[in-house]
Short mmCIF file of C-alpha atoms and ligand atoms in Angstrom, two decimals:
data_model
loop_
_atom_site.label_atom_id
_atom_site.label_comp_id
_atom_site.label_asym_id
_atom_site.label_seq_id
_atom_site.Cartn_x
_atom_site.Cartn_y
_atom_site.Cartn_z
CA UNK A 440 184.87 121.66 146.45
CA UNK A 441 187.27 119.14 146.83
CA UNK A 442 185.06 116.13 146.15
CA UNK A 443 184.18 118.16 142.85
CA UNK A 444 187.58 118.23 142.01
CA UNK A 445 188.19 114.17 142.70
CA UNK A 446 185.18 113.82 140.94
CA UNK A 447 185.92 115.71 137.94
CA UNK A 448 189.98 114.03 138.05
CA UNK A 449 188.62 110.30 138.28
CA UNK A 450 186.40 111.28 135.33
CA UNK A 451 189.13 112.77 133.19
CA UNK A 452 191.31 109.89 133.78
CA UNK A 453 188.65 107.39 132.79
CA UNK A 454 188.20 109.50 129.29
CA UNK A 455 192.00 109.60 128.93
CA UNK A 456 192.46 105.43 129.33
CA UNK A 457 189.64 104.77 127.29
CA UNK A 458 191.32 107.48 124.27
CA UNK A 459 194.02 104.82 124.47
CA UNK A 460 192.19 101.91 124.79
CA UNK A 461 190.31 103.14 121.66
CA UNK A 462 193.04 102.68 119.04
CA UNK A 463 192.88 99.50 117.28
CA UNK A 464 195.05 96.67 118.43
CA UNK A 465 197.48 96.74 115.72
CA UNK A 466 200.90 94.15 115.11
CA UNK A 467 203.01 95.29 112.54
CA UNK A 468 206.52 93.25 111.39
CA UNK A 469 209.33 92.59 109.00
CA UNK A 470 211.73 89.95 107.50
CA UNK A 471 214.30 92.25 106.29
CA UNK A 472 214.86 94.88 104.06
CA UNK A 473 217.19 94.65 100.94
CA UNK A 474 217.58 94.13 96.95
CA UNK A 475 214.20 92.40 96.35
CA UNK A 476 212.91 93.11 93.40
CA UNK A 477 210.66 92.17 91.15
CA UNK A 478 211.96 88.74 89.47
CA UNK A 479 214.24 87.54 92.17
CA UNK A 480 211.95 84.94 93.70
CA UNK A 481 209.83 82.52 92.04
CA UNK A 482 206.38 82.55 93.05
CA UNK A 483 206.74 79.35 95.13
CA UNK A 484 209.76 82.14 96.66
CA UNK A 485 207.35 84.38 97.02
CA UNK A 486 204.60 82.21 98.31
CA UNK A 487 206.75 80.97 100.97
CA UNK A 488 207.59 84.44 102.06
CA UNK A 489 203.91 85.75 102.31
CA UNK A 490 202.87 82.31 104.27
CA UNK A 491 205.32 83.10 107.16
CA UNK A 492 204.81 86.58 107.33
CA UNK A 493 201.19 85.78 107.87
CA UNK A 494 201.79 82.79 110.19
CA UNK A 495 203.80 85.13 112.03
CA UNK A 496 201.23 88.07 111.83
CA UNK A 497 198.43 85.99 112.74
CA UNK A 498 199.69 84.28 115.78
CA UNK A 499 200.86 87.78 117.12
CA UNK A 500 197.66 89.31 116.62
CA UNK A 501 195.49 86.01 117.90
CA UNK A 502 197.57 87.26 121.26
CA UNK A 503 196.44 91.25 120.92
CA UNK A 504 193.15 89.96 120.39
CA UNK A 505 192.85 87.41 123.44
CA UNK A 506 193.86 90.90 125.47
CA UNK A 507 197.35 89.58 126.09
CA UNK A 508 200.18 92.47 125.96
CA UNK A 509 202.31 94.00 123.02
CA UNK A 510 204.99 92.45 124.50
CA UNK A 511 204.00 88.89 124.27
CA UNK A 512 202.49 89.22 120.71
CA UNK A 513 205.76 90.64 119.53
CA UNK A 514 207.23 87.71 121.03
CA UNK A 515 205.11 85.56 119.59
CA UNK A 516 205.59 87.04 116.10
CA UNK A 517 209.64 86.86 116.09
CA UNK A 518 209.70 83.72 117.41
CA UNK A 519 207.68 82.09 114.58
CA UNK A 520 210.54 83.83 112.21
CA UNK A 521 213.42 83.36 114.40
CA UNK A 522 212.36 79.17 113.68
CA UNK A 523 211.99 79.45 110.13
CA UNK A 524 215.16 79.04 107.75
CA UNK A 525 213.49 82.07 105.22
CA UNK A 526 215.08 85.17 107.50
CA UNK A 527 218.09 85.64 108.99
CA UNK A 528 217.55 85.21 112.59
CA UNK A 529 217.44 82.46 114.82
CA UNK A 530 217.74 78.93 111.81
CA UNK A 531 218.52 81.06 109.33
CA UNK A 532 221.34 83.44 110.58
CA UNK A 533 224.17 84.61 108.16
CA UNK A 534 227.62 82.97 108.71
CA UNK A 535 230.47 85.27 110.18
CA UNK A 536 233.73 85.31 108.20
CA UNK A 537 234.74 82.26 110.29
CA UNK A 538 232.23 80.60 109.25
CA UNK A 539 229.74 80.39 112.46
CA UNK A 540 226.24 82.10 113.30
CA UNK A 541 226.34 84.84 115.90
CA UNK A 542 223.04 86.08 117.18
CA UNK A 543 221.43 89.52 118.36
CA UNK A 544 218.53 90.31 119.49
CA UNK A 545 216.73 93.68 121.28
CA UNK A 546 213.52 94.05 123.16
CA UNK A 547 211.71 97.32 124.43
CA UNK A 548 208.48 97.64 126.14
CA UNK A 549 207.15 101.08 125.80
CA UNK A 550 205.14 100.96 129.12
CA UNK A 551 208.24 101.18 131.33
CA UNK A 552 211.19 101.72 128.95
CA UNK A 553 212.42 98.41 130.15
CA UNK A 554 214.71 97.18 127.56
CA UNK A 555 217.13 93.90 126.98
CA UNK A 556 219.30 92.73 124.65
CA UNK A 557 221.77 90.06 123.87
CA UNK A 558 224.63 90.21 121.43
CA UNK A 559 226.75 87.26 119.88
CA UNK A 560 224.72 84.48 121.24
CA UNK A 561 226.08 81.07 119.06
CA UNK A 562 223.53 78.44 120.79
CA UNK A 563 220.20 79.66 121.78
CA UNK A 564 217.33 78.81 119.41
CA UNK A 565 215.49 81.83 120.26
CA UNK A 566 217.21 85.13 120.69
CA UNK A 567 214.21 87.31 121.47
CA UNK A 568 213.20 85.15 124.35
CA UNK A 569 216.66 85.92 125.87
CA UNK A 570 216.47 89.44 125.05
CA UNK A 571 213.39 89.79 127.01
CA UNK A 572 215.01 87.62 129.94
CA UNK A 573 217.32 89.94 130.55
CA UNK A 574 214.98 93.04 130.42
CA UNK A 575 212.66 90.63 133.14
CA UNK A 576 214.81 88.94 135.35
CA UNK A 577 218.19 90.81 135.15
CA UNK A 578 219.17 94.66 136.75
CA UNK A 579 221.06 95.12 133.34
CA UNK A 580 220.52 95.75 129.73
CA UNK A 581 222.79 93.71 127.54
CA UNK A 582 224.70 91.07 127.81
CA UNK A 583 227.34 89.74 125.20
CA UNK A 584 228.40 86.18 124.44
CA UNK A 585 229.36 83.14 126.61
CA UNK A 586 228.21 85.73 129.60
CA UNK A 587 224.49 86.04 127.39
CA UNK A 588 224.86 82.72 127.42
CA UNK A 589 225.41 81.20 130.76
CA UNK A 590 222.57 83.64 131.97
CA UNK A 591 220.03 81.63 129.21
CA UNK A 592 221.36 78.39 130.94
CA UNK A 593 220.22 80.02 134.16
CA UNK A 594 216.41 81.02 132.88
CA UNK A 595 216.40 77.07 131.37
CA UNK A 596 215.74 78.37 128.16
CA UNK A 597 216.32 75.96 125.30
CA UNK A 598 219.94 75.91 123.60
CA UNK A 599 220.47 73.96 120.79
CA UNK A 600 223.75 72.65 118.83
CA UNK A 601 225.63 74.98 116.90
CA UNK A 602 224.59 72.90 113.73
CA UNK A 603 221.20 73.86 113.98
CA UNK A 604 222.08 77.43 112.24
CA UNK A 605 223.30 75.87 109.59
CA UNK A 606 221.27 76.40 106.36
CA UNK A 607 222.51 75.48 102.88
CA UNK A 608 221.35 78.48 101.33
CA UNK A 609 222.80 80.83 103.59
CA UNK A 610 226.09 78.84 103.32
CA UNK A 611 226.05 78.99 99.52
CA UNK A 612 225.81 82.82 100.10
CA UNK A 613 228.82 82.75 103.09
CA UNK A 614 230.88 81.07 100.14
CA UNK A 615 229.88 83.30 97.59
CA UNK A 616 230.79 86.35 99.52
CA UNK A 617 234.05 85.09 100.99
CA UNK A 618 235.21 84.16 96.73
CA UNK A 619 234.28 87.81 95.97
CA UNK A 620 235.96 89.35 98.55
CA UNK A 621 239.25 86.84 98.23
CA UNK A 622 239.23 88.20 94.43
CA UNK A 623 238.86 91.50 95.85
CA UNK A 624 235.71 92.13 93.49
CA UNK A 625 233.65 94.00 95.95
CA UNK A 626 235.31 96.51 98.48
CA UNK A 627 231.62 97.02 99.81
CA UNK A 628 228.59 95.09 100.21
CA UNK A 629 227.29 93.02 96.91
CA UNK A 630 224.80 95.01 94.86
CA UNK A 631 222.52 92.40 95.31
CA UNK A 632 223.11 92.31 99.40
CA UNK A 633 219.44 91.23 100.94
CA UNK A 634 219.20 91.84 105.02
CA UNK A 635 217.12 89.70 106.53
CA UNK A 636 216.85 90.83 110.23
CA UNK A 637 213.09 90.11 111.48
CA UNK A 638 211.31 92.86 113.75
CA UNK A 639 207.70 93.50 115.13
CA UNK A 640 205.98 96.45 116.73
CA UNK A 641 202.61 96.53 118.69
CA UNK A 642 200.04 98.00 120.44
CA UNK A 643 197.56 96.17 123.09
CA UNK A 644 194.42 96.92 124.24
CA UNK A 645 195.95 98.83 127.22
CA UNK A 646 197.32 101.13 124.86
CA UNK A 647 200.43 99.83 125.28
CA UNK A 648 203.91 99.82 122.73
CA UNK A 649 205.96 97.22 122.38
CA UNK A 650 209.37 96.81 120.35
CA UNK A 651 211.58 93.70 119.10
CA UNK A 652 214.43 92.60 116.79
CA UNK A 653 216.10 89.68 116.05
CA UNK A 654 218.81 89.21 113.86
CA UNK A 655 222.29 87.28 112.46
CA UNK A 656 224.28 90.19 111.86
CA UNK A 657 225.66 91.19 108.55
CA UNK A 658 227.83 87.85 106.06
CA UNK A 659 231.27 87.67 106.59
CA UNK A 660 231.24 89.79 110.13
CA UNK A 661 234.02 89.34 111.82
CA UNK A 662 235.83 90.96 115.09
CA UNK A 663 232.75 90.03 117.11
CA UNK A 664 231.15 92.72 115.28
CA UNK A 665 227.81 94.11 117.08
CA UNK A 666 225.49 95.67 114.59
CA UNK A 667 222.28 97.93 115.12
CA UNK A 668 219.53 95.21 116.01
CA UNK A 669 221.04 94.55 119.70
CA UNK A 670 221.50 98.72 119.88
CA UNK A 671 218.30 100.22 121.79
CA UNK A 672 217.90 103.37 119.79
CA UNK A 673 219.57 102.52 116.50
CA UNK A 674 217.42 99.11 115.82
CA UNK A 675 215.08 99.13 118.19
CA UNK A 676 212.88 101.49 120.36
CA UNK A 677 209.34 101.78 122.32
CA UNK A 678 207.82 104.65 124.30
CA UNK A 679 204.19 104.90 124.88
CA UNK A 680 204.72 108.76 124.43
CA UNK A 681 205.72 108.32 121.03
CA UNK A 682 206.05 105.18 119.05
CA UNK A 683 207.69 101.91 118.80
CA UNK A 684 210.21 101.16 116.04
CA UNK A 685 212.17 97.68 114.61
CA UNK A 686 214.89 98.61 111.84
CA UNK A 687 216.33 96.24 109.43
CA UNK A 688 219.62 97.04 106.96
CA UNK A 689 223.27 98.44 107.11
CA UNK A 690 223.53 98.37 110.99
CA UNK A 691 227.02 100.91 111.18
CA UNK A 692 224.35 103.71 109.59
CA UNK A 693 221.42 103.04 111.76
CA UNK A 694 224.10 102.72 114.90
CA UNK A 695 225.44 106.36 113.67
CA UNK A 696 222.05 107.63 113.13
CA UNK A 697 220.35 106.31 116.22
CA UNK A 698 217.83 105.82 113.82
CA UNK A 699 214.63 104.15 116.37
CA UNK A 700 215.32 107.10 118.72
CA UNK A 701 215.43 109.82 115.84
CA UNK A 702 212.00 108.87 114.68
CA UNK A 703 210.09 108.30 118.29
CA UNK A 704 212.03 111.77 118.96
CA UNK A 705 210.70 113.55 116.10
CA UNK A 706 207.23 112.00 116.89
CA UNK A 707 207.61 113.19 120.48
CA UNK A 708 209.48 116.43 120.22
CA UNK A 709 208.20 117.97 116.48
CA UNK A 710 204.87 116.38 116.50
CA UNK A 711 204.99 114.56 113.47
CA UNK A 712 203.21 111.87 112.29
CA UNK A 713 205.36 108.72 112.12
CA UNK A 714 204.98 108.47 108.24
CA UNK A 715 206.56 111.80 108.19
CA UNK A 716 209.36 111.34 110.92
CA UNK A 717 210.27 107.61 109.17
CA UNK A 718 210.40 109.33 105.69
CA UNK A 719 212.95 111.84 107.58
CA UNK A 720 215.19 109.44 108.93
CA UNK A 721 215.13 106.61 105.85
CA UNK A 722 214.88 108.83 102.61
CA UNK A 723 216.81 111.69 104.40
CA UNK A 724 219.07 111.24 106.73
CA UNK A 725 220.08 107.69 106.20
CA UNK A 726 220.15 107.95 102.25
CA UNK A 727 222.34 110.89 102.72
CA UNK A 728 225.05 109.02 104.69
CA UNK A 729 224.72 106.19 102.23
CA UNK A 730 222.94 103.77 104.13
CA UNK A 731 220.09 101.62 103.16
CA UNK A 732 217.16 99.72 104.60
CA UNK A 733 214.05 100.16 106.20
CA UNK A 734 211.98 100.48 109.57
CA UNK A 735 208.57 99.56 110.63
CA UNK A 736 206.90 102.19 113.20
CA UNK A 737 203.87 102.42 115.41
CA UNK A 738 202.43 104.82 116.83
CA UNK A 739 200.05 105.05 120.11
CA UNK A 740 197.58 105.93 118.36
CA UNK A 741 197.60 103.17 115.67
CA UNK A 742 198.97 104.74 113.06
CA UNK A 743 201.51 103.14 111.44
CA UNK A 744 204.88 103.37 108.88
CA UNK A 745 206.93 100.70 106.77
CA UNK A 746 209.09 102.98 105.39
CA UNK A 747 212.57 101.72 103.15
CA UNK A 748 214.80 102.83 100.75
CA UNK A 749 216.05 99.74 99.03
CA UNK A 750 214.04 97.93 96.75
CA UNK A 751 212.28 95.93 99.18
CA UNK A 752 210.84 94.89 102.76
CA UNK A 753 209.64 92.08 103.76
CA UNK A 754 206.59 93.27 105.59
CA UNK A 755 202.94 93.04 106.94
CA UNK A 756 200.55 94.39 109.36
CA UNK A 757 197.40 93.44 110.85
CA UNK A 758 194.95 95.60 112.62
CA UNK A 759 191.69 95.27 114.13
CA UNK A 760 189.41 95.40 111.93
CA UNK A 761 191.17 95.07 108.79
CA UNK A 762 192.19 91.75 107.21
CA UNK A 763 196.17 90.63 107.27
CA UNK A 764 197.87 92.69 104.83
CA UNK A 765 201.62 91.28 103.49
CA UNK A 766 203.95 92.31 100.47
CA UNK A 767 207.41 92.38 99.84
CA UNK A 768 208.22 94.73 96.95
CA UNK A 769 207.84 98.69 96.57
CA UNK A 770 203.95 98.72 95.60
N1 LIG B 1183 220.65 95.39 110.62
C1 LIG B 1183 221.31 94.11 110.63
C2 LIG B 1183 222.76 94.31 111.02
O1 LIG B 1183 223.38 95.27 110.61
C3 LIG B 1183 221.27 93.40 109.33
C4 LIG B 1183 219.87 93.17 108.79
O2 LIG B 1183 219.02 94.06 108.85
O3 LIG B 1183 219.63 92.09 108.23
O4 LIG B 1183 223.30 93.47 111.71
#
């Protein structure tokens, strides 16, 4: 009787890891939500856009596909953003009010619920890679500043000058903002305010979620201000039992809202599909408050949400089976 019983256990549990082996291996990310519409890039703009989304898609994926875990495609995928001056993370960050680049960054693997993150970071090139040292090699979550970065010294990852932030275009923009709000012609952000936080969200061949975000805050932050992509819960969140989530926008909403929980919550707890828990939490509860932006979510079953309430998202997803798939406006 009781060998039946093994028997008939070791048999379920083979059916129930291959059910979760079975969904495709899918990468999804983003560049940022904001006021992209139609008209305000060229198409070289555009072009340039769509070639390092899928850069960034296609390297993440090329590690799904070699079996390698969520984790280290999501890695992969931020990291090819975080080096590329066309989102704001890593070379491109925004500039504070002072006039400097302060870097977060957030990491959750939905395996464990392992999570790191690192908050106003000024010299290491790649954020995510220290977010994920800390959830590896550290008994702690977050660390903040010259303490996030004395601990990067001690995992030898690479720093780099301050100057290396330094953009033109995001300058222009710094300079822009800090005329406007020296004439006192905009109390809150510009109407024309683009985020450009990166994030990715995947699912490996063992079934397993992962979760990343990487951003430069908000323009003209100041205070040492911490916004929702360093927050696990508001920007970012993974749970194999439910789904894995990277936000992008106004960070004090999606901090208010806990907005990656809510979703993975309402996956878990109400049963909905994440299309219908992201459409809650974006075109519900966030546009309610006021807030805008956007999320991408995955579920562990594959199914997936990029979900935004401004008029744009930088976004893609590949999945097995299907070719690379990128856009940046509503349809
Ligand atoms: N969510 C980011 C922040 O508030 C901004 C962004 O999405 O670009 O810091």
């Amino acid at each position: 009787m009781c060998k039946i019983f093994y028997i008939l256990t070791l048999v379920m549990s083979i059916v129930g890891g291959a059910a979760a082996q079975d969904s495709p291996i899918t990468i999804v990310i983003h560049g940022g939500a904001g006021a992209m519409a139609p008209g305000r890039y060229t198409q070289e703009q555009e072009a340039a856009f769509k070639a390092k989304l899928t850069e960034a898609l296609e390297l993440g994926y090329s590690v799904l596909d070699g079996g390698g875990t969520a984790l280290d495609a999501i890695q992969a995928a931020i990291t090819t953003m975080e080096d590329s001056p066309l989102f704001n993370a890593g070379k491109g960050a925004v500039f504070t009010a002072e006039g400097k680049n302060e870097l977060d960054a957030s990491i959750m693997d939905g395996a464990t619920k392992n999570a790191g993150a690192i908050t106003g970071a000024t010299r290491v090139k790649n954020p995510i890679k220290l977010a994920r040292a800390v959830m590896e090699n550290s008994k702690h979550v977050m660390f903040a500043g010259a303490g996030a970065e004395s601990f990067a010294k001690s995992q030898g990852l690479e720093l780099v000058p301050r100057s290396y932030f330094h953009t033109d275009e995001r300058w222009n923009a710094y300079k822009r903002a800090l005329k406007a709000e020296e004439a006192e012609k905009e109390s809150a952000l510009p109407h024309d305010y683009k985020y450009g936080t990166v994030g990715a969200v995947a699912l490996d061949r063992n079934g397993n979620l992962a979760a990343g975000t990487s951003t430069g805050g908000m323009t003209l932050k100041r205070f040492g201000r911490v916004g929702d992509a360093p927050i696990i819960g508001a920007g970012t969140f993974a749970d194999n039992a439910s789904c894995a989530v990277s936000a992008t926008g106004h960070g004090e909403y999606f901090i208010r809202l806990t907005i990656a929980r809510d979703i993975c919550a309402q996956v878990e707890y109400a049963g909905k599909t994440v299309a219908d828990a992201a459409n809650d939490v974006i075109h519900h509860r966030l546009q309610d408050l006021g807030g805008d932006g956007g999320v991408i979510v995955l579920g562990a079953d594959g199914d997936y949400a990029m979900t935004f309430n401004t008029a744009g998202m930088f976004r893609g997803v590949k999945r097995e089976g299907e070719s690379v798939s990128v856009a940046i406006y509503e349809n």
